[in-house]
Tab-separated table of C-alpha atoms and ligand atoms in Angstrom:
chain	number	residue	atom	x	y	z
A	743	UNK	CA	0.127	-0.096	0.006
A	744	UNK	CA	1.335	3.525	-0.651
A	745	UNK	CA	2.888	4.801	2.418
A	746	UNK	CA	2.008	8.403	1.913
A	747	UNK	CA	4.179	11.249	0.083
A	748	UNK	CA	4.427	14.978	0.165
A	749	UNK	CA	1.441	15.773	2.367
A	750	UNK	CA	0.334	12.594	3.115
A	751	UNK	CA	1.037	9.869	5.339
A	752	UNK	CA	-0.741	6.616	5.634
A	753	UNK	CA	-3.060	6.045	8.721
A	754	UNK	CA	-4.670	2.650	9.810
A	755	UNK	CA	-8.557	3.024	9.791
A	756	UNK	CA	-8.976	2.479	13.370
A	757	UNK	CA	-6.334	5.201	14.781
A	758	UNK	CA	-7.638	7.693	12.350
A	759	UNK	CA	-10.844	7.583	14.105
A	760	UNK	CA	-8.815	9.368	16.563
A	761	UNK	CA	-6.753	12.134	15.188
A	762	UNK	CA	-8.883	15.117	16.639
A	763	UNK	CA	-9.804	18.342	14.510
A	764	UNK	CA	-9.802	15.560	11.035
A	765	UNK	CA	-12.990	15.881	9.079
A	766	UNK	CA	-13.127	12.433	7.043
A	767	UNK	CA	-13.750	11.712	3.693
A	768	UNK	CA	-14.428	8.425	1.795
A	769	UNK	CA	-13.906	7.559	-2.375
A	770	UNK	CA	-14.380	4.303	-4.136
A	771	UNK	CA	-12.845	3.241	-6.897
A	772	UNK	CA	-15.558	0.946	-9.012
A	773	UNK	CA	-14.393	-1.446	-11.883
A	774	UNK	CA	-15.179	-3.866	-13.935
A	775	UNK	CA	-13.747	-6.547	-16.393
A	776	UNK	CA	-14.281	-5.073	-19.986
A	777	UNK	CA	-13.320	-7.535	-23.009
A	778	UNK	CA	-13.933	-5.025	-25.616
A	779	UNK	CA	-10.863	-3.938	-28.014
A	780	UNK	CA	-10.409	-0.118	-29.155
A	781	UNK	CA	-10.260	-0.080	-33.005
A	782	UNK	CA	-11.153	-3.627	-32.872
A	783	UNK	CA	-7.303	-4.338	-31.462
A	784	UNK	CA	-6.400	-3.248	-28.633
A	785	UNK	CA	-7.831	-4.415	-25.249
A	786	UNK	CA	-9.374	-2.119	-23.013
A	787	UNK	CA	-9.026	-4.747	-20.237
A	788	UNK	CA	-10.859	-2.791	-17.346
A	789	UNK	CA	-13.568	-0.169	-16.926
A	790	UNK	CA	-12.418	1.771	-14.042
A	791	UNK	CA	-14.668	4.585	-12.810
A	792	UNK	CA	-13.422	8.435	-11.864
A	793	UNK	CA	-14.904	11.697	-12.538
A	794	UNK	CA	-14.736	15.137	-13.446
A	795	UNK	CA	-15.377	17.550	-10.484
A	796	UNK	CA	-17.246	21.183	-10.259
A	797	UNK	CA	-13.449	22.298	-10.085
A	798	UNK	CA	-12.376	20.854	-13.421
A	799	UNK	CA	-10.208	17.895	-11.365
A	800	UNK	CA	-10.583	14.340	-11.548
A	801	UNK	CA	-11.547	12.168	-8.380
A	802	UNK	CA	-13.215	9.201	-7.387
A	803	UNK	CA	-17.197	9.312	-6.319
A	804	UNK	CA	-17.977	9.836	-2.555
A	805	UNK	CA	-17.125	12.951	-0.490
A	806	UNK	CA	-16.809	13.741	3.069
A	807	UNK	CA	-18.552	11.689	6.281
A	808	UNK	CA	-18.976	12.846	9.299
A	809	UNK	CA	-18.335	9.325	11.296
A	810	UNK	CA	-20.593	10.615	13.985
A	811	UNK	CA	-23.481	10.348	11.655
A	812	UNK	CA	-22.640	6.107	11.614
A	813	UNK	CA	-20.185	4.221	9.823
A	814	UNK	CA	-17.824	5.838	7.066
A	815	UNK	CA	-19.424	3.078	4.847
A	816	UNK	CA	-23.072	4.348	5.618
A	817	UNK	CA	-21.641	7.959	4.555
A	818	UNK	CA	-20.147	6.486	1.596
A	819	UNK	CA	-23.054	5.477	0.662
A	820	UNK	CA	-25.018	8.406	0.823
A	821	UNK	CA	-22.440	10.134	-1.077
A	822	UNK	CA	-22.922	8.044	-3.792
A	823	UNK	CA	-26.785	8.287	-4.293
A	824	UNK	CA	-26.480	11.925	-4.740
A	825	UNK	CA	-23.514	11.668	-7.156
A	826	UNK	CA	-24.061	8.620	-8.599
A	827	UNK	CA	-27.765	8.009	-7.933
A	828	UNK	CA	-26.856	3.986	-7.872
A	829	UNK	CA	-28.334	3.063	-4.853
A	830	UNK	CA	-31.551	2.150	-6.581
A	831	UNK	CA	-29.385	-0.059	-8.581
A	832	UNK	CA	-28.375	-1.731	-5.400
A	833	UNK	CA	-24.886	-1.032	-5.109
A	834	UNK	CA	-23.698	-1.067	-1.472
A	835	UNK	CA	-20.089	-0.436	-0.368
A	836	UNK	CA	-18.931	-2.111	2.915
A	837	UNK	CA	-16.136	-2.605	5.005
A	838	UNK	CA	-15.275	-5.454	3.140
A	839	UNK	CA	-14.279	-3.097	0.120
A	840	UNK	CA	-11.552	-0.684	2.483
A	841	UNK	CA	-8.535	-0.198	1.063
A	842	UNK	CA	-6.635	2.280	2.299
A	843	UNK	CA	-6.829	5.749	4.919
A	844	UNK	CA	-4.198	8.542	4.153
A	845	UNK	CA	-4.145	11.818	6.411
A	846	UNK	CA	-2.990	15.200	5.150
A	847	UNK	CA	-2.574	18.564	6.756
A	848	UNK	CA	-2.393	20.507	3.570
A	849	UNK	CA	-4.654	23.671	3.753
A	850	UNK	CA	-7.436	24.334	3.921
A	851	UNK	CA	-8.255	21.436	6.059
A	852	UNK	CA	-6.771	18.728	8.038
A	853	UNK	CA	-8.669	15.204	6.008
A	854	UNK	CA	-8.580	11.758	6.341
A	855	UNK	CA	-9.047	10.329	2.885
A	856	UNK	CA	-10.406	6.869	3.229
A	857	UNK	CA	-10.466	4.856	-0.035
A	858	UNK	CA	-12.545	1.941	-1.229
A	859	UNK	CA	-12.224	-0.362	-4.264
A	860	UNK	CA	-15.107	-2.297	-5.583
A	861	UNK	CA	-15.410	-5.135	-8.562
A	862	UNK	CA	-18.637	-5.323	-10.231
A	863	UNK	CA	-20.100	-6.665	-13.429
A	864	UNK	CA	-19.929	-4.757	-16.646
A	865	UNK	CA	-23.570	-4.511	-16.618
A	866	UNK	CA	-23.720	-2.912	-13.005
A	867	UNK	CA	-21.188	-0.527	-14.100
A	868	UNK	CA	-22.966	0.504	-16.747
A	869	UNK	CA	-26.085	1.076	-15.001
A	870	UNK	CA	-24.152	3.419	-12.653
A	871	UNK	CA	-22.977	5.488	-15.934
A	872	UNK	CA	-26.442	5.710	-16.755
A	873	UNK	CA	-27.720	6.433	-13.595
A	874	UNK	CA	-25.394	9.005	-12.612
A	875	UNK	CA	-26.639	11.313	-15.624
A	876	UNK	CA	-29.690	11.273	-13.520
A	877	UNK	CA	-28.555	12.043	-10.110
A	878	UNK	CA	-28.694	15.166	-7.733
A	879	UNK	CA	-25.154	16.252	-8.059
A	880	UNK	CA	-24.774	15.687	-12.193
A	881	UNK	CA	-24.093	19.054	-13.740
A	882	UNK	CA	-23.094	20.824	-10.374
A	883	UNK	CA	-20.984	18.846	-8.214
A	884	UNK	CA	-20.110	16.397	-10.656
A	885	UNK	CA	-19.443	17.241	-14.254
A	886	UNK	CA	-19.458	13.802	-15.533
A	887	UNK	CA	-18.421	9.922	-14.798
A	888	UNK	CA	-15.221	9.176	-16.581
A	889	UNK	CA	-13.672	5.859	-17.691
A	890	UNK	CA	-9.624	5.719	-17.531
A	891	UNK	CA	-7.773	4.476	-20.319
A	892	UNK	CA	-5.423	1.940	-18.846
A	893	UNK	CA	-3.461	1.193	-22.084
A	894	UNK	CA	-0.911	3.026	-24.041
A	895	UNK	CA	-1.046	3.646	-27.767
A	896	UNK	CA	1.788	3.165	-29.940
A	897	UNK	CA	3.136	6.683	-29.424
A	898	UNK	CA	4.178	5.752	-26.040
A	899	UNK	CA	1.900	8.628	-24.380
A	900	UNK	CA	-1.747	8.215	-25.517
A	901	UNK	CA	-3.913	6.270	-23.174
A	902	UNK	CA	-2.914	6.336	-19.307
A	903	UNK	CA	0.562	8.399	-19.651
A	904	UNK	CA	-1.988	10.945	-20.989
A	905	UNK	CA	-4.589	10.528	-18.568
A	906	UNK	CA	-2.331	10.830	-15.829
A	907	UNK	CA	-0.904	14.423	-16.683
A	908	UNK	CA	-4.418	15.714	-15.475
A	909	UNK	CA	-5.169	17.741	-12.527
A	910	UNK	CA	-6.169	15.281	-9.832
A	911	UNK	CA	-7.913	16.217	-6.299
A	912	UNK	CA	-6.238	15.348	-3.141
A	913	UNK	CA	-4.549	12.085	-3.351
A	914	UNK	CA	-6.889	10.938	-6.174
A	915	UNK	CA	-3.523	10.071	-8.345
A	916	UNK	CA	-2.103	7.934	-6.106
A	917	UNK	CA	-5.057	6.009	-5.276
A	918	UNK	CA	-5.599	5.316	-8.577
A	919	UNK	CA	-1.553	4.239	-9.006
A	920	UNK	CA	-1.893	2.041	-5.901
A	921	UNK	CA	-5.288	0.641	-6.982
A	922	UNK	CA	-4.123	-0.570	-10.452
A	923	UNK	CA	-1.140	-2.268	-8.685
A	924	UNK	CA	-2.682	-3.711	-5.601
A	925	UNK	CA	-5.622	-5.043	-7.707
A	926	UNK	CA	-2.853	-6.513	-10.313
A	927	UNK	CA	-4.800	-4.378	-12.794
A	928	UNK	CA	-1.679	-3.494	-14.791
A	929	UNK	CA	1.650	-5.431	-14.348
A	930	UNK	CA	4.634	-3.229	-12.120
A	931	UNK	CA	6.605	-2.889	-15.418
A	932	UNK	CA	3.272	-1.581	-17.359
A	933	UNK	CA	2.661	0.786	-14.292
A	934	UNK	CA	5.914	2.180	-14.202
A	935	UNK	CA	6.445	2.945	-17.957
A	936	UNK	CA	3.240	5.059	-17.948
A	937	UNK	CA	4.341	6.908	-15.095
A	938	UNK	CA	7.370	7.810	-16.306
A	939	UNK	CA	5.805	8.303	-19.917
A	940	UNK	CA	3.373	10.852	-18.359
A	941	UNK	CA	6.420	12.638	-16.500
A	942	UNK	CA	8.180	12.846	-20.090
A	943	UNK	CA	4.900	13.902	-21.879
B	25	IMP	P1	-14.696	17.966	-1.841
B	25	IMP	O1	-15.401	16.529	-2.599
B	25	IMP	O2	-14.234	19.238	-2.470
B	25	IMP	O3	-16.315	18.281	-1.089
B	25	IMP	O4	-13.534	17.157	-1.509
B	25	IMP	C1	-13.584	16.280	0.199
B	25	IMP	C2	-12.629	16.063	0.603
B	25	IMP	O5	-12.075	14.875	-0.257
B	25	IMP	C3	-11.475	17.527	0.338
B	25	IMP	O6	-10.287	17.221	1.331
B	25	IMP	C4	-10.582	16.523	-0.859
B	25	IMP	O7	-9.267	16.906	-1.036
B	25	IMP	C5	-10.898	15.325	-0.965
B	25	IMP	N1	-11.555	14.920	-2.296
B	25	IMP	C6	-12.091	14.902	-2.966
B	25	IMP	N2	-12.066	13.876	-3.806
B	25	IMP	C7	-11.108	12.952	-3.701
B	25	IMP	C8	-10.494	11.691	-4.336
B	25	IMP	O8	-11.156	11.511	-4.994
B	25	IMP	N3	-9.530	11.206	-3.719
B	25	IMP	C9	-8.784	11.451	-2.431
B	25	IMP	N4	-9.342	12.846	-1.906
B	25	IMP	C10	-10.466	13.687	-2.352
């Protein structure tokens, strides 16, 4: 697991509850195996959902939760129903989907970012995409749900490397890279190549 980087440190879920003065945010990576091929030849491999936010940055679905209002997962599911409108589709994040927590003291506020990953079927993922455009936050806090390209095109930059040059909110870029690694969605060599190509741009 990512141990933290500039401004972020890994914390355990339990320890994070006793940190004074921190707000808690929960986000989730929903993903599904995708057997399709781009242009009939490039394997798409996985469909991973992120979203274009109101501030032009890319992040995962989720948001602030107040641990005094119930479990982290209850708070996350509430946020998801506003952003994705997905509870009617029966999508519920549970403690079993928990991946990591990272604390930051970066301004404007101290935050613990909890992260979850959940594999769903491609049918379920398509339903989430469809219901997202009907959700309360669509066109306001969320400008649109997007899929992350996992392949790298022949020019060595198009695809995941170009995607990684976007501006991400908080530690969302690290959460994405960590998930690609820990869920074995890309090999370490593919991941490192995409990260370094994104820097050379
Ligand atoms: P808001 O969505 O702008 O209200 O952000 C709530 C908090 O969660 C802020 O501290 C953001 O930096 C953080 N945040 C928002 N989206 C993500 C994400 O996808 N991953 C990690 N942190 C995020």
